Short mmCIF file of N, CA and C and ligand atoms in Angstrom, two decimals:
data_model
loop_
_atom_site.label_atom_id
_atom_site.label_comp_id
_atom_site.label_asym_id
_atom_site.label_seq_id
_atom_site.Cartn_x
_atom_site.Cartn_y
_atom_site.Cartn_z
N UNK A 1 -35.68 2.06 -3.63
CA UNK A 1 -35.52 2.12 -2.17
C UNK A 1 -36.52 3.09 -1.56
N UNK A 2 -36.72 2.49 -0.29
CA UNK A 2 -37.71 3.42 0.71
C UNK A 2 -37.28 4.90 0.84
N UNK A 3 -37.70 6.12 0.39
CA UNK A 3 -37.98 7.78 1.27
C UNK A 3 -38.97 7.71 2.42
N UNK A 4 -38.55 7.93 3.35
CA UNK A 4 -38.89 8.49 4.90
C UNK A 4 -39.16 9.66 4.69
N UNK A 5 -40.47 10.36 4.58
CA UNK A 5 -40.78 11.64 4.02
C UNK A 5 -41.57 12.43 5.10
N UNK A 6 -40.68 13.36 6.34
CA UNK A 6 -41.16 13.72 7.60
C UNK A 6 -41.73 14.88 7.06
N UNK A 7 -43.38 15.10 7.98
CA UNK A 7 -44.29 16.07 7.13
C UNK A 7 -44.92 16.80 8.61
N UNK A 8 -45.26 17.85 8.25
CA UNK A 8 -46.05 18.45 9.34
C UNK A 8 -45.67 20.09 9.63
N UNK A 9 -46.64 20.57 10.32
CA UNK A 9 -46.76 22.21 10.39
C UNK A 9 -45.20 22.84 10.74
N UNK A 10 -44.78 24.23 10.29
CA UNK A 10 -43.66 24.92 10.44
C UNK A 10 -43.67 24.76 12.47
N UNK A 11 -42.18 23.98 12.52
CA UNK A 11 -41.95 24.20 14.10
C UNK A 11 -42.58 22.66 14.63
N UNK A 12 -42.78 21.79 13.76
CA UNK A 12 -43.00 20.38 14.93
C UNK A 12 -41.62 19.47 14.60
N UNK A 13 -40.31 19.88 13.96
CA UNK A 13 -39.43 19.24 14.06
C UNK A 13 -38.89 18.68 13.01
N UNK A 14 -39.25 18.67 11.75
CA UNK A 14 -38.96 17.85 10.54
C UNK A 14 -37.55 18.11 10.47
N UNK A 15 -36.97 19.33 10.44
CA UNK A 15 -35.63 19.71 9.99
C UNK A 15 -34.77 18.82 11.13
N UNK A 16 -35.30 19.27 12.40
CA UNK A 16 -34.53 18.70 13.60
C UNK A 16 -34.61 17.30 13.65
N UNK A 17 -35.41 16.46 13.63
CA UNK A 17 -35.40 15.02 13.31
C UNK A 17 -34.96 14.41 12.47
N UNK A 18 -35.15 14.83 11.39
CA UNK A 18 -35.04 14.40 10.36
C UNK A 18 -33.38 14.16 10.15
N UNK A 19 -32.43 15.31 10.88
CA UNK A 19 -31.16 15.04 10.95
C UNK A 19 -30.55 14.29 11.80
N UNK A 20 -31.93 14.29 13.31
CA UNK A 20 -31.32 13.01 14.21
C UNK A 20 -31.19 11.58 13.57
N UNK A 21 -32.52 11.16 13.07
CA UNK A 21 -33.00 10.19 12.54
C UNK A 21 -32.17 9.66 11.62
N UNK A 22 -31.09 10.46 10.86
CA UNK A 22 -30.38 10.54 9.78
C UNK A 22 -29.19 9.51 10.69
N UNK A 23 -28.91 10.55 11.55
CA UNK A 23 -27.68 10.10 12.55
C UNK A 23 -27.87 8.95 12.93
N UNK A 24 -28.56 8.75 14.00
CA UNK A 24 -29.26 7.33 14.60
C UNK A 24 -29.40 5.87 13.62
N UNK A 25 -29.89 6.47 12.86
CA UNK A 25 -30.43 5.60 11.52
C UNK A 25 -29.29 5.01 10.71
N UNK A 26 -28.26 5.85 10.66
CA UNK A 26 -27.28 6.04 9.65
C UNK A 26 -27.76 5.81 8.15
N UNK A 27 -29.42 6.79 8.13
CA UNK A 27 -29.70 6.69 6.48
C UNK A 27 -29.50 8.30 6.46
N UNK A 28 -28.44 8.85 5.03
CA UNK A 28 -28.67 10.19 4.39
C UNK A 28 -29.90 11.02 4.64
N UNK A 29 -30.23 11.93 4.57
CA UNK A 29 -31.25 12.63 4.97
C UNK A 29 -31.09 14.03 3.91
N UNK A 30 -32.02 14.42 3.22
CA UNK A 30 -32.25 16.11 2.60
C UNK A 30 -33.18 16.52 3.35
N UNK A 31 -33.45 18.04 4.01
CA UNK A 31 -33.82 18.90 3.76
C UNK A 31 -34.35 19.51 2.55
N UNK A 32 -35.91 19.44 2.67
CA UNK A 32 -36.38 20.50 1.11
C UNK A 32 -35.93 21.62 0.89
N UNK A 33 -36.12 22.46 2.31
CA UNK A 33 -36.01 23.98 2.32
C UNK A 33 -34.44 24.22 1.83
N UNK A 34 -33.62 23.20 2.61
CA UNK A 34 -32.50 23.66 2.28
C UNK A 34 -31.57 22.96 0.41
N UNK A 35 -32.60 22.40 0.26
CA UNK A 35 -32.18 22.09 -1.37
C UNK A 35 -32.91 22.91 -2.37
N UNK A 36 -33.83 23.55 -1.75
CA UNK A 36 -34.88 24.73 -2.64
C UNK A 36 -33.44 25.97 -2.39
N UNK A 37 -32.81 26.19 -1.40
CA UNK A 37 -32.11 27.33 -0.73
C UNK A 37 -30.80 27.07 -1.93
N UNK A 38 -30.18 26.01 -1.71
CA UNK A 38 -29.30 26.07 -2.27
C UNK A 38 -29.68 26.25 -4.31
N UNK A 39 -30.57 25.55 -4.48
CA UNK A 39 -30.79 25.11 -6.32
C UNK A 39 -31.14 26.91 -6.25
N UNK A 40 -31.75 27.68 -5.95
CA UNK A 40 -32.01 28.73 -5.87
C UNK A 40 -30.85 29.59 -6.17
N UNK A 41 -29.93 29.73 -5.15
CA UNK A 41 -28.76 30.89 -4.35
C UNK A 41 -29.76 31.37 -3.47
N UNK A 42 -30.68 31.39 -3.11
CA UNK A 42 -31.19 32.73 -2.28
C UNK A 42 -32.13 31.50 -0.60
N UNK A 43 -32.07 32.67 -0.15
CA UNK A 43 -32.60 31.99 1.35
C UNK A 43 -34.11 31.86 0.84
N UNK A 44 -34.73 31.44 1.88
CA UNK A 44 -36.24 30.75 2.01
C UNK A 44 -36.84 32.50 1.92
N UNK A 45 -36.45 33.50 3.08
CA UNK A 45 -37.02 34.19 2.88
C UNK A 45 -36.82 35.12 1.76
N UNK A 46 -35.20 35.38 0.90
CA UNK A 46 -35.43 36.09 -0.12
C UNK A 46 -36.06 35.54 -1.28
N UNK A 47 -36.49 34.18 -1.54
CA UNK A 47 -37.07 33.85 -2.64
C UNK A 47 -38.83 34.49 -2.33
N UNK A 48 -39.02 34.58 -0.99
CA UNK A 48 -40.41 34.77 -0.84
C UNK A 48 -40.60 36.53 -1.73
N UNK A 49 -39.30 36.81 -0.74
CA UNK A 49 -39.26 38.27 -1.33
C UNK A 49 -39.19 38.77 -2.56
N UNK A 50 -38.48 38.48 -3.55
CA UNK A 50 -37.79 38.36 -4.84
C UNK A 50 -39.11 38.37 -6.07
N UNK A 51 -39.59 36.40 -5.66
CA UNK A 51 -39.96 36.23 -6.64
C UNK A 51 -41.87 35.89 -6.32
N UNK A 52 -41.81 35.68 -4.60
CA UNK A 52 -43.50 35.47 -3.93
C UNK A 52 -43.46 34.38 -4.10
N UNK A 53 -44.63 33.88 -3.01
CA UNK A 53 -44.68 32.33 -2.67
C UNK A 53 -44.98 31.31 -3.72
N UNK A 54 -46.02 31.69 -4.90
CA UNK A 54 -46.04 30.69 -6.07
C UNK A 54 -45.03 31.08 -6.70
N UNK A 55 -43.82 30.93 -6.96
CA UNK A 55 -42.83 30.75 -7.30
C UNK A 55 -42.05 29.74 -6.43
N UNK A 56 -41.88 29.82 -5.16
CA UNK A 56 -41.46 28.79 -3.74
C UNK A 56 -42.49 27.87 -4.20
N UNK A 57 -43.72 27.65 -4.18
CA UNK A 57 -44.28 26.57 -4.46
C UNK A 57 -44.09 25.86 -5.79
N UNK A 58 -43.84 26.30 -6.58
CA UNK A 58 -43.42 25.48 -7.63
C UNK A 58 -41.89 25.06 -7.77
N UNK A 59 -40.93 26.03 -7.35
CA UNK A 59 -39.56 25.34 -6.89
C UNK A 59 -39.75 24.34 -6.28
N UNK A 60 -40.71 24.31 -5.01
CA UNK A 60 -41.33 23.48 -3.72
C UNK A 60 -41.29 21.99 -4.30
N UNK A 61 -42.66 21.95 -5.55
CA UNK A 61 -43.20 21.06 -5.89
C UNK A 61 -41.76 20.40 -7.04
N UNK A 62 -40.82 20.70 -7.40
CA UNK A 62 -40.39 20.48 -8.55
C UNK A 62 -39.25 19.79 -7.97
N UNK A 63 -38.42 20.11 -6.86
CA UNK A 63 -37.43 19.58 -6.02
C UNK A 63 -38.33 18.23 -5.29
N UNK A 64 -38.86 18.50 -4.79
CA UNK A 64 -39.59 17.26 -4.05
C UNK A 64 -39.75 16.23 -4.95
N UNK A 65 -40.07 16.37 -6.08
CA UNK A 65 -39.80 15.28 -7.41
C UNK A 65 -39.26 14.88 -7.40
N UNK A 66 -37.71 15.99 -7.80
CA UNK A 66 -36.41 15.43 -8.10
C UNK A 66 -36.33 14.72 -6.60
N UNK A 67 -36.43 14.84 -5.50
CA UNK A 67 -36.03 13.76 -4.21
C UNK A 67 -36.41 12.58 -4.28
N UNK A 68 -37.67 12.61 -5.26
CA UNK A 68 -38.50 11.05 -4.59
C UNK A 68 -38.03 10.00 -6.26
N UNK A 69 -37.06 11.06 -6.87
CA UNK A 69 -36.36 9.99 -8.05
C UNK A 69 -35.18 9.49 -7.53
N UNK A 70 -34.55 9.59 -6.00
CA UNK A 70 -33.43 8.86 -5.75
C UNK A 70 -33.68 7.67 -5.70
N UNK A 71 -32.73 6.82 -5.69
CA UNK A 71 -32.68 5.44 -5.83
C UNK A 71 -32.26 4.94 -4.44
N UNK A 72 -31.99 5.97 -3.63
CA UNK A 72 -30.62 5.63 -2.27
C UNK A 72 -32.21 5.19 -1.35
N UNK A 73 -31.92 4.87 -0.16
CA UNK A 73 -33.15 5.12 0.69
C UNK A 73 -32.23 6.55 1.46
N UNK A 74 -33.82 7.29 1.64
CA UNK A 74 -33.03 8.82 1.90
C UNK A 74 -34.11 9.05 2.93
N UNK A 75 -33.78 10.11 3.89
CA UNK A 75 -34.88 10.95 5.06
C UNK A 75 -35.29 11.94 4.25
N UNK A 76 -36.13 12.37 4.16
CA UNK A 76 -36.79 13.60 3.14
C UNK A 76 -37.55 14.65 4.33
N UNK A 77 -36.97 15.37 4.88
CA UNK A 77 -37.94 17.07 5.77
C UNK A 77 -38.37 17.49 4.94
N UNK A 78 -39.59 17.71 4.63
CA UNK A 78 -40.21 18.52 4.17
C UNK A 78 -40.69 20.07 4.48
N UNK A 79 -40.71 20.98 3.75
CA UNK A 79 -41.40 22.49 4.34
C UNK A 79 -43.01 21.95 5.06
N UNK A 80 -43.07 22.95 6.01
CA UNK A 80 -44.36 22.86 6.65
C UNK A 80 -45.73 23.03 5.29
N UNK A 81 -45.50 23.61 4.36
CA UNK A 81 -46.63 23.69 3.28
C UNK A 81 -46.42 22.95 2.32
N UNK A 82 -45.56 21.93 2.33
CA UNK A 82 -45.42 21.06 0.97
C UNK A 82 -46.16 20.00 0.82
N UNK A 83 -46.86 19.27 1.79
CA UNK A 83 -48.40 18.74 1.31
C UNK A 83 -49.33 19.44 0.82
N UNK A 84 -49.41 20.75 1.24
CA UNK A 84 -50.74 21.57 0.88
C UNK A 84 -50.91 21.83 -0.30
N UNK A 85 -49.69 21.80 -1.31
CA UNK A 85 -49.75 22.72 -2.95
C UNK A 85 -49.65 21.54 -3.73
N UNK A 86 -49.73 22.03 -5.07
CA UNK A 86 -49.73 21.04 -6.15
C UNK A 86 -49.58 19.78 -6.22
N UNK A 87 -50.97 19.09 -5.42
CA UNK A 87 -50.94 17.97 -5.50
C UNK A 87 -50.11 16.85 -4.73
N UNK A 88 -48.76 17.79 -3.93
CA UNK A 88 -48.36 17.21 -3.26
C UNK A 88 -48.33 15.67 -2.69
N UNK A 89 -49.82 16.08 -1.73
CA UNK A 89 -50.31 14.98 -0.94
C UNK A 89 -50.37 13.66 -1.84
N UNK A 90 -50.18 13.66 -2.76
CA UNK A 90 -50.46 12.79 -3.85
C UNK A 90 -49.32 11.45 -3.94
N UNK A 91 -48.17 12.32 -3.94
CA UNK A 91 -47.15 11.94 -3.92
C UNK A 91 -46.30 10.97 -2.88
N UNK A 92 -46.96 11.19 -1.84
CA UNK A 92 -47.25 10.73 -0.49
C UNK A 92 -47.67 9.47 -0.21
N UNK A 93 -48.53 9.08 -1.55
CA UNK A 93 -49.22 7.77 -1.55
C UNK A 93 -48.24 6.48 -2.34
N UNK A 94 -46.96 7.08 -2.97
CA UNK A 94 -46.51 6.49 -3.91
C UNK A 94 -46.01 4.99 -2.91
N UNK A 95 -45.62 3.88 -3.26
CA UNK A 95 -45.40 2.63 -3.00
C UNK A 95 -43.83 2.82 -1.89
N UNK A 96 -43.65 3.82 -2.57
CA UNK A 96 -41.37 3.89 -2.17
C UNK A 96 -41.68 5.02 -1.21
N UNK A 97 -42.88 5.39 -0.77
CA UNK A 97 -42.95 6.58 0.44
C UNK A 97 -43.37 5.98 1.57
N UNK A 98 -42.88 6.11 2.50
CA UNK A 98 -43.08 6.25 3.73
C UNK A 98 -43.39 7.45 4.69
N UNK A 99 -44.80 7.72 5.10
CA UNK A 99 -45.03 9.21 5.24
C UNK A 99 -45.02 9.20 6.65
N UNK A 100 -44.41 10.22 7.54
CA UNK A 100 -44.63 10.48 9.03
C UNK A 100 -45.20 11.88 9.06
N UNK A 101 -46.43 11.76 9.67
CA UNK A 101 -46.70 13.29 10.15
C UNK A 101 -46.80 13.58 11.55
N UNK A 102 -45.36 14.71 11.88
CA UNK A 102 -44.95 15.08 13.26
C UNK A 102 -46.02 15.94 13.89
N UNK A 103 -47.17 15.45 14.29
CA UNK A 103 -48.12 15.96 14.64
C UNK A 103 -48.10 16.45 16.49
N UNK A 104 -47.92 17.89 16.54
CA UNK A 104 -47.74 18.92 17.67
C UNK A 104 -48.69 19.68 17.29
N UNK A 105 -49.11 19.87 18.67
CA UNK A 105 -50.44 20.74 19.31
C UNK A 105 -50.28 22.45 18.64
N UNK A 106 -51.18 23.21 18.97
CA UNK A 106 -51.08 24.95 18.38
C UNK A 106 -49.96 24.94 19.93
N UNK A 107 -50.12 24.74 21.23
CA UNK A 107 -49.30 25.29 22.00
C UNK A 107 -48.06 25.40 21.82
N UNK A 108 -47.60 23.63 21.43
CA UNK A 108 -46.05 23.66 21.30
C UNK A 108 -45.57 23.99 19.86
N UNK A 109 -46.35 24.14 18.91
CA UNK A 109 -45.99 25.06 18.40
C UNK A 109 -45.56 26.50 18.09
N UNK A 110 -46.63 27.03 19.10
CA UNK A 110 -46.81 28.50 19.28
C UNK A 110 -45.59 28.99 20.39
N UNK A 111 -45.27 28.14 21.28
CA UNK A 111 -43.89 27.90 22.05
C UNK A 111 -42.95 27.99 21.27
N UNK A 112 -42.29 26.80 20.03
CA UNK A 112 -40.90 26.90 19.79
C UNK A 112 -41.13 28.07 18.51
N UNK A 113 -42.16 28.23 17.71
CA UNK A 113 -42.47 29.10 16.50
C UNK A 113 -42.15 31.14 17.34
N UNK A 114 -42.65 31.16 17.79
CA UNK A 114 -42.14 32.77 19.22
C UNK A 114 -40.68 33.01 19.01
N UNK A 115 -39.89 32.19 18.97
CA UNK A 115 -38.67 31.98 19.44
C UNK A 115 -38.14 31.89 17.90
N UNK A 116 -38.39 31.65 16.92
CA UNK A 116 -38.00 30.78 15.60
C UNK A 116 -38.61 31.27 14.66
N UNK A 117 -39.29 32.76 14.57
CA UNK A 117 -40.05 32.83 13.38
C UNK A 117 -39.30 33.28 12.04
N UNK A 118 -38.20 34.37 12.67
CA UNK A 118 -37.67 35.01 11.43
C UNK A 118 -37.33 34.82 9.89
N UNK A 119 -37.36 33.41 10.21
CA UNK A 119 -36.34 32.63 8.58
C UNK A 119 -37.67 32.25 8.28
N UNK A 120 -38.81 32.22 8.56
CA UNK A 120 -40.31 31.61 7.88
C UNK A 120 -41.21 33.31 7.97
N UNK A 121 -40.98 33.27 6.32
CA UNK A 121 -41.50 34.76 5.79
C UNK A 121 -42.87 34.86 5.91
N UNK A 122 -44.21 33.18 6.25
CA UNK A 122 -45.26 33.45 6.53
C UNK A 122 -45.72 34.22 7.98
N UNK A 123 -44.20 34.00 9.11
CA UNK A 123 -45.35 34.74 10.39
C UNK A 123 -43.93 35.40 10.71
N UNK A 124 -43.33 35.57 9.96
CA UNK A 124 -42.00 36.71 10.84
C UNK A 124 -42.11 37.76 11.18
N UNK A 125 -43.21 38.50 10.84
CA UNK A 125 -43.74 39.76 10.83
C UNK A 125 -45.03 39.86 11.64
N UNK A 126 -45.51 39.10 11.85
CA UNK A 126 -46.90 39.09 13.25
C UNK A 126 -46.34 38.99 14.81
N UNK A 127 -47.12 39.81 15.45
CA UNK A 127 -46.63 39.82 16.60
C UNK A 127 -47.35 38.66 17.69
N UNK A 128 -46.90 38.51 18.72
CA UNK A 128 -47.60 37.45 19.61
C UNK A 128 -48.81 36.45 19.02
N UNK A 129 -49.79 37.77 19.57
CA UNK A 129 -51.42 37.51 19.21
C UNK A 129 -51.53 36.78 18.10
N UNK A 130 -51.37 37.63 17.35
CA UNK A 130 -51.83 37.42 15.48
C UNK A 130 -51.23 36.24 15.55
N UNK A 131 -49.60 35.35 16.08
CA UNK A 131 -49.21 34.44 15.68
C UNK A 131 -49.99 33.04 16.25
N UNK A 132 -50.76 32.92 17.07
CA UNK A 132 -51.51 32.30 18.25
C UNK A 132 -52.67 32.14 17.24
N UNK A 133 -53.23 32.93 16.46
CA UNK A 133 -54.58 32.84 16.14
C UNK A 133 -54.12 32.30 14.34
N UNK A 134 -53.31 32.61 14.06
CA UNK A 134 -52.51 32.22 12.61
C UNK A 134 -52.42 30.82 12.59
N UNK A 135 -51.14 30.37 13.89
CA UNK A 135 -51.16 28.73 13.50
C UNK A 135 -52.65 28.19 13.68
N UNK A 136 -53.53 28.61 15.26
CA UNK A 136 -54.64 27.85 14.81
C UNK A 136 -55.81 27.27 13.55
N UNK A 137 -55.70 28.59 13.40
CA UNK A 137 -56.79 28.73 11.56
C UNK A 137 -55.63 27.83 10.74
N UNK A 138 -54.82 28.19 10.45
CA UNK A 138 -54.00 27.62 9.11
C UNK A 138 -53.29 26.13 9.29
N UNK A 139 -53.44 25.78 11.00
CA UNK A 139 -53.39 24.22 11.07
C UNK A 139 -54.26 23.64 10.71
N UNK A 140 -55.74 24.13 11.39
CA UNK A 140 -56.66 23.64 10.94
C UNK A 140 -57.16 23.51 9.74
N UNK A 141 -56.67 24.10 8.75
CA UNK A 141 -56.40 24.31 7.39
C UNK A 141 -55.61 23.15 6.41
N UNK A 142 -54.56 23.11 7.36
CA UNK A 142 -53.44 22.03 6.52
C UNK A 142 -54.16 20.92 6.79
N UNK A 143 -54.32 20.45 8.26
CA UNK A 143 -54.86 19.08 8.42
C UNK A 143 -55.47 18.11 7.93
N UNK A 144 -56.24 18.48 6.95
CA UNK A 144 -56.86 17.47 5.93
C UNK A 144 -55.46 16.87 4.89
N UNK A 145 -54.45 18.01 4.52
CA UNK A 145 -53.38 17.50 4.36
C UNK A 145 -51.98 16.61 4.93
N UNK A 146 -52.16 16.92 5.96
CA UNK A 146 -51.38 15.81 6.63
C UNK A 146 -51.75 15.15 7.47
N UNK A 147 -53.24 15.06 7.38
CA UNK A 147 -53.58 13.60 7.72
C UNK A 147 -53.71 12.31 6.56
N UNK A 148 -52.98 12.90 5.58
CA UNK A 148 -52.64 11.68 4.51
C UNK A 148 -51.51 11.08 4.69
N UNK A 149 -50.82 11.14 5.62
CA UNK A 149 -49.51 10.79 6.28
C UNK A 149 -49.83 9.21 6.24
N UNK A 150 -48.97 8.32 6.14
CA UNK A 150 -49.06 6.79 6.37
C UNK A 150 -49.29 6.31 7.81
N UNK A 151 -48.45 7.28 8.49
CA UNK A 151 -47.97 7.69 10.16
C UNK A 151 -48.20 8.82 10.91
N UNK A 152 -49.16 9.10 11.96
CA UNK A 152 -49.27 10.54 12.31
C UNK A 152 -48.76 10.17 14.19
N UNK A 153 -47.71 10.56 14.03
CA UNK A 153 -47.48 10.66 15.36
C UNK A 153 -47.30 12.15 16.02
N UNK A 154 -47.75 11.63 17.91
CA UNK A 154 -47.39 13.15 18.45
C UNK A 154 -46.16 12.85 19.21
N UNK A 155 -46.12 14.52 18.92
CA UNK A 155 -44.74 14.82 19.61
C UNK A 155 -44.52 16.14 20.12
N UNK A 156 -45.80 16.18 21.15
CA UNK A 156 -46.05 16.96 22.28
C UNK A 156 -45.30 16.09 23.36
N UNK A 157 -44.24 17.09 24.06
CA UNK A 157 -43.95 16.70 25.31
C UNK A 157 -42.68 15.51 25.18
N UNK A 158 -42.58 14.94 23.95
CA UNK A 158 -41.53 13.98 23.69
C UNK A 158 -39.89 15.00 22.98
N UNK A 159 -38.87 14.12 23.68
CA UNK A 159 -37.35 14.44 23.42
C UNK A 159 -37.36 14.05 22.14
N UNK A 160 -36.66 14.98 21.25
CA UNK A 160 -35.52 14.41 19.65
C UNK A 160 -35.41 13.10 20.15
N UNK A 161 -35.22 12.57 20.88
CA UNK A 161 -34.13 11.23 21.35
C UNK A 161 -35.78 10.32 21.15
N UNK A 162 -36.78 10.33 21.60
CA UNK A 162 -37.99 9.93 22.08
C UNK A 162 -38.77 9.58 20.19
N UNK A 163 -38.70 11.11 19.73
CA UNK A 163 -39.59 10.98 18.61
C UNK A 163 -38.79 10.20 17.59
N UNK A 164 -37.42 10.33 17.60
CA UNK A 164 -36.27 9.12 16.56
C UNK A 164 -36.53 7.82 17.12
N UNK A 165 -36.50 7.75 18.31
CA UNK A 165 -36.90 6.20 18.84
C UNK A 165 -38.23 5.40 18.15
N UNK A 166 -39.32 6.43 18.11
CA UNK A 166 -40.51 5.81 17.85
C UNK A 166 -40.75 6.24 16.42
N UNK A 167 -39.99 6.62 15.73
CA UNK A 167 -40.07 6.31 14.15
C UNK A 167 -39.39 5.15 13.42
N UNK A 168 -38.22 4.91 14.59
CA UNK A 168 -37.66 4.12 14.21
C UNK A 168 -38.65 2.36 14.54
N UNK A 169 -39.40 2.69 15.25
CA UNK A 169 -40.44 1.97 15.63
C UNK A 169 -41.32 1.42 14.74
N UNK A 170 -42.07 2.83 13.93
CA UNK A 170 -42.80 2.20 13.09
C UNK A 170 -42.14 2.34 11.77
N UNK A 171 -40.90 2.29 11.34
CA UNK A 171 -40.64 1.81 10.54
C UNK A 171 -39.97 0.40 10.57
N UNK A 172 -39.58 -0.17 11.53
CA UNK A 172 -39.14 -1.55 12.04
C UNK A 172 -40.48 -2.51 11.13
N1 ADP B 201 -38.53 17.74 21.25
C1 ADP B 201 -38.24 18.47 20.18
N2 ADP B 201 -38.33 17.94 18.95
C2 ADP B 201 -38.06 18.70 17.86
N3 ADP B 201 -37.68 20.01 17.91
C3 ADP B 201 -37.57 20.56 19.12
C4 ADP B 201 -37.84 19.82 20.29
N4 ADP B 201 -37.66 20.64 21.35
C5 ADP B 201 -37.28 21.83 20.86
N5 ADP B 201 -37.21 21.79 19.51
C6 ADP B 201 -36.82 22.94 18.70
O1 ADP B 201 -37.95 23.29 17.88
C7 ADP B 201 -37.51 23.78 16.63
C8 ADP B 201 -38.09 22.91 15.56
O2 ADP B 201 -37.73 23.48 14.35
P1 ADP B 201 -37.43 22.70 13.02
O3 ADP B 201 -36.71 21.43 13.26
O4 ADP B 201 -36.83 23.70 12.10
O5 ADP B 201 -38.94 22.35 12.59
P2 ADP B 201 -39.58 22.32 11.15
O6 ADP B 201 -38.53 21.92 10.17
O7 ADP B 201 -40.70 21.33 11.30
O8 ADP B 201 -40.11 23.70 10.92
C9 ADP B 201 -35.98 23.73 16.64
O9 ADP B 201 -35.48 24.98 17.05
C10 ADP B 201 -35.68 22.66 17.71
O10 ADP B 201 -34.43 22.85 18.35
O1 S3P B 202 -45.41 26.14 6.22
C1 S3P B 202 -44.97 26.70 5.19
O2 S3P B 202 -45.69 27.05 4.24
C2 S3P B 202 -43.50 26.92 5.09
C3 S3P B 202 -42.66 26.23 5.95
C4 S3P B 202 -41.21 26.37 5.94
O3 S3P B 202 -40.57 25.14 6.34
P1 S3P B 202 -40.55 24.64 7.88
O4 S3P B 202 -41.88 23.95 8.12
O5 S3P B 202 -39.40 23.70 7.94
O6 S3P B 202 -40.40 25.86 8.71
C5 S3P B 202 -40.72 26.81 4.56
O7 S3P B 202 -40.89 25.77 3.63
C6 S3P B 202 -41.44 28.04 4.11
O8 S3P B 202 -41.15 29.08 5.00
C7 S3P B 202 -42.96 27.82 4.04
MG1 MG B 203 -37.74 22.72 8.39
#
């Protein structure tokens, strides 16, 4: 069965859609972060703390496996860096994936990310500025990675209600 595998920078919505879409859809839906959180015991940010990010990246890469061996058709959120590491993007290409990349601007990112940084141990600790000049460089960074998406839609300026509508679109 088909994985719906929503991809794109920390703060364009994967977690939040991905549970509308779930709803709407009436297909199951995981969360990475929160199946890395739980197989763990520890939050997103104490694993950063604990054990450092290549350690999260290989939990990262090793759960995302175990997701894309379900048999169910499932919604899959992905972390904002889980195309970028081990090959990831790779995975992306498989026959039973269906890739969306929730592609939002540095603004509206830099908008809901202000408001939302604390639980993401890469910018919880930068202030304003630094965070403004961070997503730009390090989007521009990922982008070669999630433009391997099957699907790159935007979702500047569009409602939860708007961006579930038009996934449900191109997956019709
Ligand atoms: N139109 C929208 N679509 C998606 N998220 C939105 C929208 N407007 C505001 N938000 C907020 O932006 C944040 C997106 O965070 P989240 O879903 O955790 O993103 P991600 O998992 O990609 O990091 C949430 O706090 C959500 O409520
Ligand atoms: O972009 C990243 O490298 C990360 C994004 C986070 O997920 P969200 O994109 O859901 O915030 C989470 O996986 C971790 O903090 C690292
Ligand atoms: Mg998320």
């Amino acid at each position: 069965m088909k994985k719906i595998v929503l991809l794109g920078y920390m703060g364009c919505g994967k977690s939040t859609i991905a549970q509308n879409l779930s709803k709407t859809a009436n297909i199951p839906f995981l969360d990475l972060d929160k199946c890395i959180e739980k197989r763990a015991d520890l939050s997103i940010n104490e694993i950063f703390e604990k054990h450092g990010e290549i350690y999260f990246r290989k939990l990262e890469h090793e759960m995302f496996l175990e997701l894309l061996q379900s048999d169910e058709e499932i919604i899959i959120g992905l972390g904002g860096g889980t195309p970028c590491y081990a090959n990831n993007h790779e995975l992306l290409k498989r026959d039973d994936v269906v890739s969306v990349y929730l592609k939002a601007s540095i603004d509206t990112l830099y908008n809901r990310l202000i408001h939302n940084k604390s639980k993401r141990p890469l910018i919880a600790n930068m202030d304003e500025e630094e965070m403004r000049e961070f997503i730009a460089k390090h989007l521009f960074d990922r982008s070669f990675y999630y433009n391997q998406a099957q699907h790159k839609l935007p979702v500047d300026g569009k409602s939860v209600e708007e961006t579930v509508q038009e996934i449900l679109e191109l997956l019709a």
